[in-house]
């Protein structure tokens, strides 16, 4: 039985966080009356306090219970952490699925291939462009030469041959033959 004036309350998860610095560190904060107890499970197995690669610190103050787990070794991909707060009025759990920061060999190979493909493709396009520049320049110059020739032809009067008077003129007449 609870003491008079004490209202019982089931366990509630108030806050949780994970951070990765030198080690992976996850924290859970629970509230409840009576004060909840906090337990951790790694990969479904309960955490034993002095287990190699793990360190747990816990503190309680009034109706609050806080617990932090430190993983000193890199976690396996797909490994789960479970933080459980429990009192006689209820249980609240949080499951954290860990994903390795190291990408798989397939993803690394794909990225290397993608980068190489982009790099070699850029070199190929550049070389092709450099080979086409002389042809493009020649084509442009030919177009400009044709335009200039056409403009000169429009501006200058047509040439006619005149025979000077000093040479004399000849007239050729044709007569129809009957």
Coordinates of N, CA and C in Angstrom, one line a residue:
X1 N 0.8 -1.2 0.0 CA 0.0 0.0 0.0 C 0.9 1.2 0.0
X2 N 0.4 2.2 -0.7 CA 1.1 3.5 -0.7 C 0.8 4.3 0.5
X3 N 1.8 5.1 1.0 CA 1.5 6.0 2.1 C 0.4 7.0 1.8
X4 N -0.3 7.5 2.8 CA -1.4 8.4 2.5 C -0.8 9.7 1.9
X5 N -1.6 10.2 0.9 CA -1.2 11.5 0.2 C -0.3 11.2 -1.0
X6 N 0.2 10.0 -1.1 CA 1.1 9.6 -2.2 C 0.3 9.1 -3.4
X7 N 0.3 9.7 -4.5 CA -0.5 9.2 -5.7 C 0.4 8.3 -6.5
X8 N 0.0 7.2 -6.8 CA 0.7 6.2 -7.6 C 0.6 6.6 -9.1
X9 N 1.7 6.4 -9.8 CA 1.8 6.8 -11.2 C 2.6 5.7 -11.9
X10 N 2.1 5.3 -13.1 CA 2.9 4.3 -13.8 C 4.2 5.0 -14.4
X11 N 5.1 4.1 -14.7 CA 6.4 4.6 -15.3 C 6.2 5.2 -16.7
X12 N 6.8 6.3 -16.9 CA 6.7 7.0 -18.2 C 8.2 7.4 -18.6
X13 N 8.4 7.2 -19.9 CA 9.7 7.6 -20.5 C 9.6 9.1 -20.7
X14 N 10.5 9.9 -20.1 CA 10.4 11.4 -20.3 C 11.4 11.8 -21.4
X15 N 12.6 11.2 -21.5 CA 13.6 11.6 -22.4 C 14.5 10.5 -22.7
X16 N 15.1 10.5 -23.9 CA 16.1 9.5 -24.3 C 17.0 10.2 -25.3
X17 N 18.3 9.7 -25.4 CA 19.2 10.3 -26.3 C 20.3 9.3 -26.5
X18 N 21.0 9.4 -27.7 CA 22.2 8.6 -28.0 C 23.2 9.6 -28.6
X19 N 24.5 9.4 -28.3 CA 25.5 10.2 -29.0 C 26.7 9.3 -29.2
X20 N 27.5 9.6 -30.2 CA 28.7 8.8 -30.5 C 29.8 9.8 -30.5
X21 N 30.7 9.6 -29.6 CA 31.9 10.4 -29.5 C 33.1 9.4 -29.6
X22 N 33.8 9.2 -28.5 CA 34.8 8.1 -28.5 C 34.0 6.8 -28.3
X23 N 33.0 6.8 -27.5 CA 32.1 5.6 -27.3 C 30.7 6.0 -27.6
X24 N 29.9 4.9 -27.8 CA 28.4 5.1 -28.0 C 27.8 5.2 -26.6
X25 N 27.0 6.3 -26.4 CA 26.4 6.5 -25.1 C 24.9 6.8 -25.3
X26 N 24.1 6.0 -24.7 CA 22.6 6.2 -24.7 C 22.1 6.4 -23.3
X27 N 21.1 7.3 -23.2 CA 20.5 7.6 -21.9 C 19.0 7.5 -22.0
X28 N 18.4 7.1 -20.9 CA 16.9 7.1 -20.7 C 16.6 7.7 -19.4
X29 N 15.5 8.5 -19.4 CA 15.0 9.1 -18.2 C 13.5 8.8 -18.0
X30 N 13.2 8.2 -16.8 CA 11.9 7.7 -16.5 C 11.3 8.5 -15.3
X31 N 10.0 8.6 -15.2 CA 9.3 9.2 -14.1 C 8.2 8.2 -13.7
X32 N 8.0 8.1 -12.4 CA 6.9 7.3 -11.9 C 6.8 7.3 -10.4
X33 N 5.7 6.9 -9.8 CA 5.6 6.8 -8.4 C 5.0 5.4 -8.1
X34 N 5.7 4.6 -7.4 CA 7.1 4.8 -6.8 C 8.1 4.9 -7.9
X35 N 9.3 5.3 -7.5 CA 10.4 5.6 -8.5 C 10.7 4.3 -9.3
X36 N 10.8 4.4 -10.6 CA 11.0 3.2 -11.4 C 12.4 2.7 -11.3
X37 N 12.6 1.4 -11.6 CA 13.9 0.9 -11.7 C 14.2 0.8 -13.2
X38 N 15.5 0.9 -13.6 CA 15.8 1.0 -15.0 C 16.8 -0.2 -15.3
X39 N 16.4 -1.0 -16.4 CA 17.3 -2.1 -16.8 C 17.6 -1.9 -18.3
X40 N 18.7 -2.4 -18.7 CA 19.2 -2.4 -20.1 C 19.3 -3.8 -20.6
X41 N 19.0 -4.0 -21.9 CA 19.2 -5.2 -22.6 C 20.0 -4.9 -23.9
X42 N 21.0 -5.7 -24.2 CA 21.7 -5.6 -25.4 C 21.5 -6.8 -26.2
X43 N 21.0 -6.7 -27.4 CA 20.7 -7.8 -28.2 C 19.8 -8.8 -27.6
X44 N 18.9 -8.3 -26.7 CA 17.9 -9.2 -26.1 C 18.4 -9.7 -24.7
X45 N 19.7 -9.7 -24.4 CA 20.2 -10.2 -23.2 C 20.3 -9.1 -22.1
X46 N 19.9 -9.4 -20.9 CA 20.1 -8.4 -19.8 C 21.6 -8.0 -19.7
X47 N 21.8 -6.8 -19.4 CA 23.2 -6.3 -19.2 C 23.6 -6.6 -17.8
X48 N 24.7 -7.3 -17.7 CA 25.4 -7.6 -16.4 C 26.3 -6.4 -16.1
X49 N 26.3 -5.9 -14.9 CA 27.0 -4.7 -14.6 C 28.5 -4.6 -15.0
X50 N 29.2 -5.7 -14.8 CA 30.6 -5.6 -15.1 C 31.0 -6.4 -16.4
X51 N 30.1 -6.3 -17.4 CA 30.3 -7.0 -18.6 C 31.4 -6.2 -19.5
X52 N 32.2 -7.0 -20.1 CA 33.3 -6.3 -20.9 C 32.6 -5.6 -22.1
X53 N 33.1 -4.4 -22.3 CA 32.6 -3.5 -23.4 C 31.4 -2.7 -23.1
X54 N 30.9 -2.9 -21.9 CA 29.7 -2.1 -21.5 C 29.9 -1.5 -20.1
X55 N 29.3 -0.3 -19.9 CA 29.4 0.3 -18.6 C 28.0 1.0 -18.4
X56 N 27.4 0.8 -17.3 CA 26.1 1.4 -17.0 C 26.2 2.3 -15.8
X57 N 25.6 3.5 -15.9 CA 25.5 4.4 -14.7 C 24.1 4.8 -14.5
X58 N 23.6 4.7 -13.3 CA 22.2 5.0 -13.0 C 22.1 6.0 -11.8
X59 N 21.1 6.8 -11.8 CA 20.8 7.7 -10.6 C 19.3 7.9 -10.5
X60 N 18.9 8.0 -9.2 CA 17.5 8.3 -9.0 C 17.4 9.5 -8.1
X61 N 16.3 10.3 -8.2 CA 16.1 11.4 -7.4 C 14.5 11.6 -7.4
X62 N 14.0 11.4 -6.2 CA 12.5 11.4 -6.1 C 11.9 10.5 -7.1
X63 N 10.9 10.9 -7.9 CA 10.2 10.0 -8.8 C 11.0 9.8 -10.1
X64 N 12.2 10.4 -10.3 CA 12.9 10.3 -11.5 C 14.0 9.3 -11.4
X65 N 14.2 8.5 -12.5 CA 15.3 7.5 -12.6 C 16.0 7.8 -13.9
X66 N 17.3 7.9 -13.9 CA 18.1 8.2 -15.1 C 19.1 7.1 -15.2
X67 N 19.4 6.6 -16.4 CA 20.4 5.6 -16.6 C 21.1 5.8 -18.0
X68 N 22.4 5.6 -18.0 CA 23.2 5.7 -19.2 C 24.0 4.5 -19.4
X69 N 24.0 4.0 -20.7 CA 24.9 2.9 -21.0 C 26.0 3.4 -22.0
X70 N 27.2 2.9 -21.7 CA 28.3 3.3 -22.6 C 28.8 2.0 -23.2
X71 N 28.9 2.0 -24.6 CA 29.4 0.8 -25.3 C 30.8 1.2 -25.7
X72 N 31.8 0.5 -25.1 CA 33.2 0.9 -25.4 C 33.7 0.2 -26.7
X73 N 33.0 -0.7 -27.2 CA 33.4 -1.4 -28.4 C 32.3 -1.1 -29.5
X74 N 32.8 -1.0 -30.8 CA 31.8 -0.7 -31.8 C 30.7 -1.7 -31.9
X75 N 29.4 -1.2 -32.0 CA 28.3 -2.2 -32.0 C 28.2 -2.9 -33.4
X76 N 27.6 -4.0 -33.4 CA 27.4 -4.8 -34.6 C 26.2 -4.2 -35.3
X77 N 26.2 -4.2 -36.6 CA 25.0 -3.6 -37.4 C 23.8 -4.5 -37.0
X78 N 22.7 -3.8 -36.8 CA 21.4 -4.5 -36.4 C 21.3 -4.8 -35.0
X79 N 22.3 -4.5 -34.2 CA 22.2 -4.8 -32.7 C 21.2 -3.8 -32.1
X80 N 20.4 -4.3 -31.1 CA 19.4 -3.4 -30.5 C 19.8 -3.2 -29.0
X81 N 19.4 -2.1 -28.5 CA 19.5 -1.7 -27.1 C 18.1 -1.5 -26.6
X82 N 17.8 -2.0 -25.5 CA 16.4 -1.8 -24.9 C 16.6 -1.2 -23.5
X83 N 15.9 -0.1 -23.3 CA 15.9 0.6 -22.0 C 14.5 0.4 -21.4
X84 N 14.5 -0.2 -20.2 CA 13.2 -0.5 -19.6 C 13.1 0.2 -18.3
X85 N 12.0 1.0 -18.1 CA 11.7 1.5 -16.8 C 10.5 0.8 -16.2
X86 N 10.5 0.4 -14.9 CA 9.4 -0.4 -14.4 C 9.2 0.0 -12.9
X87 N 7.9 0.1 -12.6 CA 7.5 0.2 -11.2 C 6.2 -0.7 -11.1
X88 N 5.6 -0.9 -9.9 CA 4.5 -1.7 -9.7 C 3.3 -1.3 -10.5
X89 N 3.3 0.0 -10.9 CA 2.1 0.6 -11.7 C 2.2 0.4 -13.2
X90 N 3.4 0.0 -13.7 CA 3.6 -0.2 -15.1 C 5.0 -0.2 -15.6
X91 N 5.1 -0.5 -16.9 CA 6.4 -0.6 -17.5 C 6.4 0.2 -18.8
X92 N 7.6 0.8 -19.1 CA 7.7 1.6 -20.3 C 9.1 1.2 -20.9
X93 N 9.1 0.9 -22.2 CA 10.4 0.5 -22.8 C 10.7 1.3 -24.0
X94 N 11.9 1.4 -24.3 CA 12.4 2.0 -25.5 C 13.4 1.1 -26.2
X95 N 13.2 0.8 -27.5 CA 14.2 0.0 -28.2 C 14.9 0.9 -29.2
X96 N 16.3 0.8 -29.2 CA 17.1 1.5 -30.1 C 17.8 0.6 -31.0
X97 N 17.6 0.7 -32.3 CA 18.3 -0.2 -33.3 C 19.6 0.5 -33.7
X98 N 20.7 -0.2 -33.5 CA 22.0 0.4 -33.9 C 22.4 0.1 -35.3
X99 N 22.9 1.0 -36.0 CA 23.3 0.8 -37.4 C 24.8 1.2 -37.4
X100 N 25.6 0.4 -38.0 CA 27.1 0.7 -38.0 C 27.3 1.9 -38.9
X101 N 28.2 2.7 -38.5 CA 28.6 3.9 -39.3 C 29.5 3.5 -40.5
X102 N 30.0 2.3 -40.5 CA 30.8 1.8 -41.6 C 29.9 1.3 -42.7
X103 N 30.0 1.7 -43.9 CA 29.2 1.3 -44.9 C 29.7 -0.1 -45.4
X104 N 28.8 -0.8 -46.1 CA 29.2 -2.2 -46.5 C 30.2 -2.1 -47.7
X105 N 30.8 -3.2 -48.0 CA 31.8 -3.3 -49.1 C 31.1 -3.0 -50.4
X106 N 29.9 -3.5 -50.6 CA 29.1 -3.3 -51.8 C 28.9 -1.8 -52.0
X107 N 28.5 -1.1 -51.0 CA 28.3 0.4 -51.1 C 29.6 1.1 -51.4
X108 N 30.6 0.7 -50.8 CA 31.9 1.4 -51.0 C 32.4 1.1 -52.4
X109 N 32.2 -0.1 -52.9 CA 32.6 -0.4 -54.3 C 31.8 0.3 -55.3
X110 N 30.5 0.4 -55.0 CA 29.6 1.2 -55.9 C 30.0 2.6 -56.0
X111 N 30.3 3.2 -54.8 CA 30.7 4.7 -54.8 C 32.0 4.9 -55.5
X112 N 33.0 4.0 -55.3 CA 34.2 4.1 -56.0 C 34.0 4.0 -57.5
X113 N 33.2 3.1 -58.0 CA 32.9 2.9 -59.4 C 32.2 4.1 -59.9
X114 N 31.2 4.7 -59.2 CA 30.5 5.8 -59.6 C 31.4 7.0 -59.8
X115 N 32.3 7.3 -58.8 CA 33.2 8.4 -58.9 C 34.2 8.2 -60.1
X116 N 34.7 7.0 -60.3 CA 35.6 6.8 -61.4 C 34.8 7.0 -62.7
X117 N 33.6 6.5 -62.8 CA 32.8 6.6 -64.0 C 32.6 8.1 -64.4
X118 N 32.2 8.9 -63.4 CA 32.0 10.3 -63.6 C 33.3 11.0 -64.0
X119 N 34.4 10.6 -63.4 CA 35.7 11.2 -63.7 C 36.1 10.9 -65.1
X120 N 36.1 9.6 -65.5 CA 36.5 9.2 -66.8 C 35.5 9.7 -67.9
X121 N 34.3 9.8 -67.5 CA 33.3 10.3 -68.5 C 33.6 11.8 -68.8
X122 N 33.9 12.6 -67.7 CA 34.3 14.0 -67.9 C 35.5 14.1 -68.8
X123 N 36.5 13.3 -68.6 CA 37.7 13.3 -69.4 C 37.4 13.0 -70.8
X124 N 36.5 12.0 -71.1 CA 36.1 11.6 -72.4 C 35.4 12.8 -73.1
X125 N 34.5 13.4 -72.4 CA 33.7 14.5 -73.0 C 34.6 15.7 -73.4
X126 N 35.6 15.9 -72.5 CA 36.5 17.0 -72.7 C 37.4 16.7 -73.9
X127 N 37.9 15.5 -74.0 CA 38.7 15.2 -75.2 C 37.9 15.3 -76.5
X128 N 36.7 14.8 -76.5 CA 35.8 14.9 -77.7 C 35.6 16.3 -78.0
X129 N 35.3 17.1 -77.1 CA 35.1 18.6 -77.3 C 36.3 19.2 -77.9
X130 N 37.5 18.9 -77.4 CA 38.7 19.5 -77.9 C 39.0 19.0 -79.3
X131 N 38.6 17.8 -79.7 CA 38.8 17.4 -81.1 C 37.8 18.0 -82.0
X132 N 36.6 18.4 -81.5 CA 35.6 19.0 -82.4 C 35.8 20.5 -82.5
X133 N 36.6 21.1 -81.7 CA 36.7 22.6 -81.8 C 37.3 23.0 -83.1
X134 N 38.3 22.4 -83.7 CA 38.8 22.8 -85.0 C 37.8 22.7 -86.1
X135 N 37.0 21.7 -86.1 CA 35.9 21.5 -87.1 C 34.8 22.6 -86.9
X136 N 34.5 22.9 -85.7 CA 33.5 23.9 -85.4 C 34.0 25.3 -85.9
X137 N 35.2 25.6 -85.6 CA 35.8 26.9 -86.0 C 35.9 27.0 -87.5
X138 N 36.3 25.9 -88.2 CA 36.3 25.9 -89.7 C 35.0 26.1 -90.2
X139 N 34.0 25.5 -89.7 CA 32.6 25.6 -90.2 C 32.1 27.1 -90.0
X140 N 32.4 27.7 -88.8 CA 32.0 29.1 -88.6 C 32.7 30.0 -89.5
X141 N 34.0 29.8 -89.8 CA 34.8 30.7 -90.7 C 34.2 30.6 -92.1
X142 N 33.9 29.4 -92.5 CA 33.3 29.2 -93.9 C 32.0 30.0 -94.0
X143 N 31.2 29.9 -93.0 CA 29.9 30.6 -93.0 C 30.1 32.1 -93.1
X144 N 31.1 32.6 -92.3 CA 31.4 34.0 -92.3 C 31.9 34.5 -93.6
X145 N 32.8 33.7 -94.2 CA 33.4 34.0 -95.5 C 32.3 34.1 -96.6
X146 N 31.3 33.2 -96.6 CA 30.2 33.2 -97.5 C 29.4 34.5 -97.3
X147 N 29.1 34.8 -96.1 CA 28.3 36.0 -95.8 C 29.1 37.3 -96.3
X148 N 30.4 37.3 -96.0 CA 31.1 38.5 -96.4 C 31.1 38.6 -97.9
X149 N 31.3 37.5 -98.6 CA 31.3 37.5 -100.1 C 30.0 37.9 -100.6
X150 N 28.9 37.5 -100.0 CA 27.5 37.9 -100.4 C 27.3 39.4 -100.2
X151 N 27.8 39.9 -99.1 CA 27.7 41.3 -98.8 C 28.5 42.2 -99.8
X152 N 29.7 41.7 -100.1 CA 30.5 42.5 -101.1 C 29.8 42.5 -102.4
X153 N 29.2 41.3 -102.8 CA 28.6 41.2 -104.1 C 27.4 42.2 -104.2
X154 N 26.7 42.4 -103.1 CA 25.5 43.2 -103.1 C 25.9 44.7 -103.2
X155 N 27.0 45.1 -102.5 CA 27.5 46.5 -102.5 C 28.2 46.9 -103.8
X156 N 28.9 46.1 -104.4 CA 29.6 46.5 -105.6 C 28.7 46.4 -106.9
X157 N 28.9 47.4 -107.8 CA 28.1 47.3 -109.1 C 28.6 46.2 -110.0
X158 N 27.7 45.7 -110.8 CA 28.1 44.6 -111.7 C 29.2 45.1 -112.7
X159 N 30.1 44.2 -113.0 CA 31.2 44.6 -113.9 C 30.8 44.4 -115.4
X160 N 31.1 45.4 -116.1 CA 30.9 45.3 -117.6 C 32.1 45.6 -118.3
X161 N 32.3 45.0 -119.4 CA 33.5 45.3 -120.2 C 33.2 46.4 -121.2
X162 N 34.0 47.4 -121.1 CA 33.8 48.5 -122.1 C 35.1 48.6 -123.0
X163 N 34.9 48.8 -124.2 CA 36.0 48.9 -125.0 C 36.3 50.4 -125.2
X164 N 37.5 50.7 -125.0 CA 37.8 52.2 -125.1 C 37.7 52.7 -126.5
X165 N 37.5 53.9 -126.7 CA 37.4 54.5 -128.0 C 38.7 54.5 -128.8
X166 N 39.7 54.4 -128.1 CA 41.0 54.4 -128.7 C 41.2 53.0 -129.5
X167 N 40.6 52.0 -129.0 CA 40.7 50.7 -129.6 C 39.7 50.6 -130.7
X168 N 38.7 51.4 -130.7 CA 37.7 51.4 -131.7 C 36.6 50.4 -131.3
X169 N 35.5 50.6 -131.9 CA 34.4 49.8 -131.5 C 34.0 48.9 -132.7
X170 N 33.6 47.8 -132.5 CA 33.1 46.9 -133.5 C 31.7 46.6 -133.3
X171 N 31.0 46.7 -134.2 CA 29.6 46.3 -134.1 C 29.4 45.1 -135.0
X172 N 28.8 44.1 -134.4 CA 28.5 43.0 -135.3 C 27.0 42.9 -135.4
X173 N 26.6 42.9 -136.6 CA 25.2 42.9 -136.8 C 24.9 41.6 -137.5
X174 N 23.9 41.1 -137.3 CA 23.5 39.8 -137.9 C 22.2 40.1 -138.8
X175 N 22.3 39.6 -139.9 CA 21.1 39.8 -140.9 C 20.5 38.4 -141.1
X176 N 19.2 38.5 -141.2 CA 18.6 37.2 -141.5 C 18.8 36.8 -143.0
X177 N 19.0 35.6 -143.2 CA 19.3 35.1 -144.5 C 17.9 34.5 -145.1
X178 N 17.7 34.9 -146.3 CA 16.4 34.4 -146.9 C 16.6 33.4 -147.9

